[in-house]
Tab-separated table of C-alpha atoms in Angstrom:
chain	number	residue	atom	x	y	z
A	1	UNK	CA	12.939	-22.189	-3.187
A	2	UNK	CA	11.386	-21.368	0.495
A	3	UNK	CA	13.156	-22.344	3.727
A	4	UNK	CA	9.621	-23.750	5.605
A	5	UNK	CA	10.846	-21.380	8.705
A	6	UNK	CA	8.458	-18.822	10.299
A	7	UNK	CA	9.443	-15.734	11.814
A	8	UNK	CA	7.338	-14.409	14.904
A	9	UNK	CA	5.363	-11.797	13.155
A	10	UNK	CA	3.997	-15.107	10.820
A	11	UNK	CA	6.580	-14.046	7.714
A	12	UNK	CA	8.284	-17.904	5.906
A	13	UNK	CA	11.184	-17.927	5.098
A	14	UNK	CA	14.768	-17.922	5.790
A	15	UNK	CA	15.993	-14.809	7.899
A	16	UNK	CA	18.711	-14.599	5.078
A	17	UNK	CA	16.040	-14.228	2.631
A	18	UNK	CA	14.386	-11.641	4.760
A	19	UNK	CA	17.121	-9.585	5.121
A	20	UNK	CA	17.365	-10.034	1.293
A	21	UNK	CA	14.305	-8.895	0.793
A	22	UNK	CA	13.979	-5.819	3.018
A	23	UNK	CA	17.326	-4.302	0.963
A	24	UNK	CA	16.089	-5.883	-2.441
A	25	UNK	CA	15.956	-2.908	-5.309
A	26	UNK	CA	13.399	-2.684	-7.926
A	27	UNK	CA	11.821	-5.623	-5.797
A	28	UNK	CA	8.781	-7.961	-7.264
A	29	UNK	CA	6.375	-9.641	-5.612
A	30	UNK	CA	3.347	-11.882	-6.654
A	31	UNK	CA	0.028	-10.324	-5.372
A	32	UNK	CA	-2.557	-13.378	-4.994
A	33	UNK	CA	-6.417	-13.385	-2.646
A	34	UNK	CA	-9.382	-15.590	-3.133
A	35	UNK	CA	-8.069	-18.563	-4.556
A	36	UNK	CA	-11.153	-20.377	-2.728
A	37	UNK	CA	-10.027	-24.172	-3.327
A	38	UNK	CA	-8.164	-23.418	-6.975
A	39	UNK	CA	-4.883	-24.585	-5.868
A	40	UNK	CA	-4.168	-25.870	-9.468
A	41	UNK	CA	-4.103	-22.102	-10.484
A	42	UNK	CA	-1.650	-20.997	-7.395
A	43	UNK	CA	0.415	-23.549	-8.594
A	44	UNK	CA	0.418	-22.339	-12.452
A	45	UNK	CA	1.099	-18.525	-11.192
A	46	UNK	CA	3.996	-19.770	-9.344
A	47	UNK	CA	5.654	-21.444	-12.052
A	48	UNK	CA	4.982	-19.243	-14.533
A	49	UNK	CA	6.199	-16.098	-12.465
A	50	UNK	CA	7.575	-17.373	-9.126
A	51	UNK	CA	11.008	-17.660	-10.112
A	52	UNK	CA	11.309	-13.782	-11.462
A	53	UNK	CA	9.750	-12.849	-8.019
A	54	UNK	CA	11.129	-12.126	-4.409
A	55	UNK	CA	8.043	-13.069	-2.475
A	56	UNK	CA	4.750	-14.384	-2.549
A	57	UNK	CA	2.023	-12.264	-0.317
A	58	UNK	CA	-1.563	-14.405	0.158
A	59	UNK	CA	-4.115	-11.840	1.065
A	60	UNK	CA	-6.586	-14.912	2.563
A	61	UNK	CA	-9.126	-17.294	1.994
A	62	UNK	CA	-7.412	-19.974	0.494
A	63	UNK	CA	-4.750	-21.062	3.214
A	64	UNK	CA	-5.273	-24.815	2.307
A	65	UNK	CA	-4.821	-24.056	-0.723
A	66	UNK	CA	-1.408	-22.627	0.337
A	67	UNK	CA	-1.236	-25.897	2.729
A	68	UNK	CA	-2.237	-27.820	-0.656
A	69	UNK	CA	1.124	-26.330	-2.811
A	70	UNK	CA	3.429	-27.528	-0.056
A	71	UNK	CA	2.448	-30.689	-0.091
A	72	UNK	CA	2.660	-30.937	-4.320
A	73	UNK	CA	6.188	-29.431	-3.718
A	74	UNK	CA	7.735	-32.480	-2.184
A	75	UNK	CA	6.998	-34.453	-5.690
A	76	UNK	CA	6.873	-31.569	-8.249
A	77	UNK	CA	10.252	-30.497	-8.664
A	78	UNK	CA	9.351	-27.629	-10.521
A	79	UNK	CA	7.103	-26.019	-8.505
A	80	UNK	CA	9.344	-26.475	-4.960
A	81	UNK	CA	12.177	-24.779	-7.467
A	82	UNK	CA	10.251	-21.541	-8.325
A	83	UNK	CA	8.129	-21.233	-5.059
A	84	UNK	CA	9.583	-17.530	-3.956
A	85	UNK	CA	11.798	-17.536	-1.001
A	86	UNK	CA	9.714	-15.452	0.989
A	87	UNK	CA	5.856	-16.447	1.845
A	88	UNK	CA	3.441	-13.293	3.721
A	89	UNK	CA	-0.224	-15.023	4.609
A	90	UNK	CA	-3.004	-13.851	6.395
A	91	UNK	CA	-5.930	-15.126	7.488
A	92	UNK	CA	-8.992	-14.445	5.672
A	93	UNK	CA	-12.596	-14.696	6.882
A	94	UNK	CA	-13.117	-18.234	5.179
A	95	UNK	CA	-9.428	-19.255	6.673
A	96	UNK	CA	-8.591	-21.659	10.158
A	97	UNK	CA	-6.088	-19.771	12.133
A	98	UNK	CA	-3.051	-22.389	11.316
A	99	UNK	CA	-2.144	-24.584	8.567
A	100	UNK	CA	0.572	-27.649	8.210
A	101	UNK	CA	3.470	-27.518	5.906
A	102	UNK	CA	5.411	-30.657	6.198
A	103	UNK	CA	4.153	-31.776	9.496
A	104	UNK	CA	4.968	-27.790	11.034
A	105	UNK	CA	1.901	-25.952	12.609
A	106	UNK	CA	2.150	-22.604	10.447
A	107	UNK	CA	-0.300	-19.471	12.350
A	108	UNK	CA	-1.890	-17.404	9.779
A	109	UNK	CA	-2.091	-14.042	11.269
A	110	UNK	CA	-5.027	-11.650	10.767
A	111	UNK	CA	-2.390	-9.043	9.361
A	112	UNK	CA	1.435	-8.811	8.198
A	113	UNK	CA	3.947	-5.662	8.001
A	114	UNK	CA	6.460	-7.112	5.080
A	115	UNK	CA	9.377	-4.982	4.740
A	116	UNK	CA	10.940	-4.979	0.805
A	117	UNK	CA	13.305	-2.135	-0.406
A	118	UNK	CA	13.166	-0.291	2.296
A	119	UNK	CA	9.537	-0.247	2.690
A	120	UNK	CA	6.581	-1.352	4.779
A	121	UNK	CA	3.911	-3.256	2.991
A	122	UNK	CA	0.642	-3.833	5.344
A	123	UNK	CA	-1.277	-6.741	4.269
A	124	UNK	CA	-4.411	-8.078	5.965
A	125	UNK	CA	-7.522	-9.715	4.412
A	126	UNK	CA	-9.633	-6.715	4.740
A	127	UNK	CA	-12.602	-8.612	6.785
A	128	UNK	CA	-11.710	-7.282	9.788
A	129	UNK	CA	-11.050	-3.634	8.617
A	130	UNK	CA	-14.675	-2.864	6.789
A	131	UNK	CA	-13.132	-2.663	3.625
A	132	UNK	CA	-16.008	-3.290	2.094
A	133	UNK	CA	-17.835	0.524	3.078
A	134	UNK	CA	-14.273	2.765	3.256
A	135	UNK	CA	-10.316	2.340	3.895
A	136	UNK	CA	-10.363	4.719	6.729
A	137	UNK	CA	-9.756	2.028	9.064
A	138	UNK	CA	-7.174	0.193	7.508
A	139	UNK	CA	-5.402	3.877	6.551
A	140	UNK	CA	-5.212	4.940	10.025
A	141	UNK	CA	-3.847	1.296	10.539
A	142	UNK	CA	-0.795	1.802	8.008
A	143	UNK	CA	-0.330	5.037	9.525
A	144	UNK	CA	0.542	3.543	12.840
A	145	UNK	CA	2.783	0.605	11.136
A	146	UNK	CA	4.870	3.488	8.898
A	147	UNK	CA	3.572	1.733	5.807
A	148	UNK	CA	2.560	3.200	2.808
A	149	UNK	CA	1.082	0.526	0.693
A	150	UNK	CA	-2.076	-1.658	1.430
A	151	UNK	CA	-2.123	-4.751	0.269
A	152	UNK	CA	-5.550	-6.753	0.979
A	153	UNK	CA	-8.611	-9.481	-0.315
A	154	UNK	CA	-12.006	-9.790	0.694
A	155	UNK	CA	-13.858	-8.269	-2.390
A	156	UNK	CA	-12.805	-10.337	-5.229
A	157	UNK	CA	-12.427	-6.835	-7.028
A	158	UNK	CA	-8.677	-5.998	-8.207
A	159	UNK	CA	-7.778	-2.068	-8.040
A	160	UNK	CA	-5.499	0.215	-7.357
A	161	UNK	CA	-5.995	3.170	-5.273
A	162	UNK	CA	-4.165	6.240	-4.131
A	163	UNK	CA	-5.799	7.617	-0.959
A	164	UNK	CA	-4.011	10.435	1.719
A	165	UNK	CA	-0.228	9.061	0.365
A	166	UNK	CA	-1.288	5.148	0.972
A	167	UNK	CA	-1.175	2.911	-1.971
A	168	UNK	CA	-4.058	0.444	-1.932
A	169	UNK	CA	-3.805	-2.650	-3.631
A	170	UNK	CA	-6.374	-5.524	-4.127
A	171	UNK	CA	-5.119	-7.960	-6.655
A	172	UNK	CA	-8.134	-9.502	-7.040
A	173	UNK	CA	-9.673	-13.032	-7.106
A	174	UNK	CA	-7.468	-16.000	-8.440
A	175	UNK	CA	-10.806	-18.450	-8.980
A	176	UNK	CA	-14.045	-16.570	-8.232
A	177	UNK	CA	-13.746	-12.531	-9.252
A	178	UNK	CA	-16.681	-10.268	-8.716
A	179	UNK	CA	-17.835	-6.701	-10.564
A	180	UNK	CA	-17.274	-8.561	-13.558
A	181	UNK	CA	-13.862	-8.911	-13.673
A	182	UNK	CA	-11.797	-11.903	-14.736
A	183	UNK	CA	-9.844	-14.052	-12.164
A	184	UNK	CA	-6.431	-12.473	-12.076
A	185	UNK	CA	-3.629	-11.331	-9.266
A	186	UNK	CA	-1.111	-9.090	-9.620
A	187	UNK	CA	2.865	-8.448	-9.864
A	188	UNK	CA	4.341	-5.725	-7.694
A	189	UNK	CA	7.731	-3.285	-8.437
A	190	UNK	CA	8.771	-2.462	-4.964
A	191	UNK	CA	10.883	0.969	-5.189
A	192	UNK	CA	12.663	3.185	-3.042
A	193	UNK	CA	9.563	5.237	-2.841
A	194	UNK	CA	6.563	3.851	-4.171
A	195	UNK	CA	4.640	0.522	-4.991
A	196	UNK	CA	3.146	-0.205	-8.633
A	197	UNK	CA	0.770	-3.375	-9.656
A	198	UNK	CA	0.595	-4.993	-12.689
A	199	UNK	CA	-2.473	-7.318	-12.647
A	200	UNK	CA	-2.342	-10.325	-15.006
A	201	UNK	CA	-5.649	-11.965	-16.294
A	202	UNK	CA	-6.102	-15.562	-15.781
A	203	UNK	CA	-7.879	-17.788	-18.693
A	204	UNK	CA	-8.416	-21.660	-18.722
A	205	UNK	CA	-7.469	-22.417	-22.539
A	206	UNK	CA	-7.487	-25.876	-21.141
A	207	UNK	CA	-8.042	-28.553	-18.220
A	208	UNK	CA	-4.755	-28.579	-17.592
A	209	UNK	CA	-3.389	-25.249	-19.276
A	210	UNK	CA	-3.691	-21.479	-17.995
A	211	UNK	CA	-3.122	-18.546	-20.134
A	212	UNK	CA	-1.531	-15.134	-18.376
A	213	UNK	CA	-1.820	-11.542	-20.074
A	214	UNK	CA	-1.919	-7.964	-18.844
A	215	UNK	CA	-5.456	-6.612	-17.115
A	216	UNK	CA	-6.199	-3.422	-17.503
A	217	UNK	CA	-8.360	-2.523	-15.164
């Protein structure tokens, strides 16, 4: 469950769950970007996996969707019960620069530094960076923060990349995946000294039912 508190860098959550988190080993976090309106899948991820997890990190363009889950929370027990305690968004190029949770003005900041186990984890939407013709900009950008994982949107393509010591994750679109990839996000291990993804394919077997199963990229 999430304390609906936001620290000044934009991080929600409780400062005792952020202090959790930033000592938490073998550390796992739900990856999620580009839910584009499919807040009935956000809500399936998170409980399906939320519970098992130590924070959520949105990598943009679905903040009311975000906006959307707190309001189902206050009358779906279930979901308010597995949410993670600790919520990292950023705006994406399709996002407003706040969003409401509970009558609270939330900012959504362009990027986030998210410390767990130790770690820095840089997370932006990837818009403003050029992801989409190289990393050097966001690299250099890491560099400065002291993190060594990316975590970022924008494409709708999930991968994993190892470039000059930075791990680069994208875990993909949620709703509306590109390169012809399924929708999926992804599952991080935080460690001492590194970052891994697992990405998890998402199927509709149903209106109302989601399937989950590992996506090898």
């Amino acid at each position: 469950m999430i304390s609906i508190t936001q620290n000044q860098q934009g991080i929600i959550g409780s400062e005792d769950a952020l202090n959790f988190l930033k000592n938490k080993e073998h550390a796992r976090v739900i990856a999620v970007s580009d839910s584009h309106g499919a807040f009935p899948t956000l809500s399936q991820i998170i409980k399906r996996f939320g519970s098992d997890c130590d924070a959520l990190i949105f990598c943009g363009d679905g903040a009311s969707d975000l906006q959307n889950l707190f309001a189902l929370m206050e009358s779906d027990k279930e979901l308010c019960e597995k949410f993670p305690p600790v919520l990292a968004i950023v705006r994406g190029n399709c996002d407003v620069d706040t969003f409401s949770v509970k009558g609270l003005k939330m900012s959504i900041p362009l990027r986030q530094v998210l410390c767990v186990n130790g770690q820095s984890i840089l997370i932006t939407h990837g818009h403003t960076d050029g992801i989409v013709y190289n990393y050097n900009g966001v690299i250099d950008e890491a560099t400065a923060y002291g993190a060594k994982s990316i975590v970022h949107g924008h494409t709708h393509v999930a991968c994993q990349n190892y470039i000059d010591g930075v791990t680069v994750i994208n875990p993909g679109s949620c709703s509306k995946p590109r390169g012809g990839q399924y929708p999926c996000f992804a599952i991080l291990t935080v460690e001492k000294n590194f970052v891994d993804a697992n990405f998890l394919k998402i199927e509709h077997s149903s209106a109302n039912e989601v399937d989950f199963s590992t996506y090898r990229l």
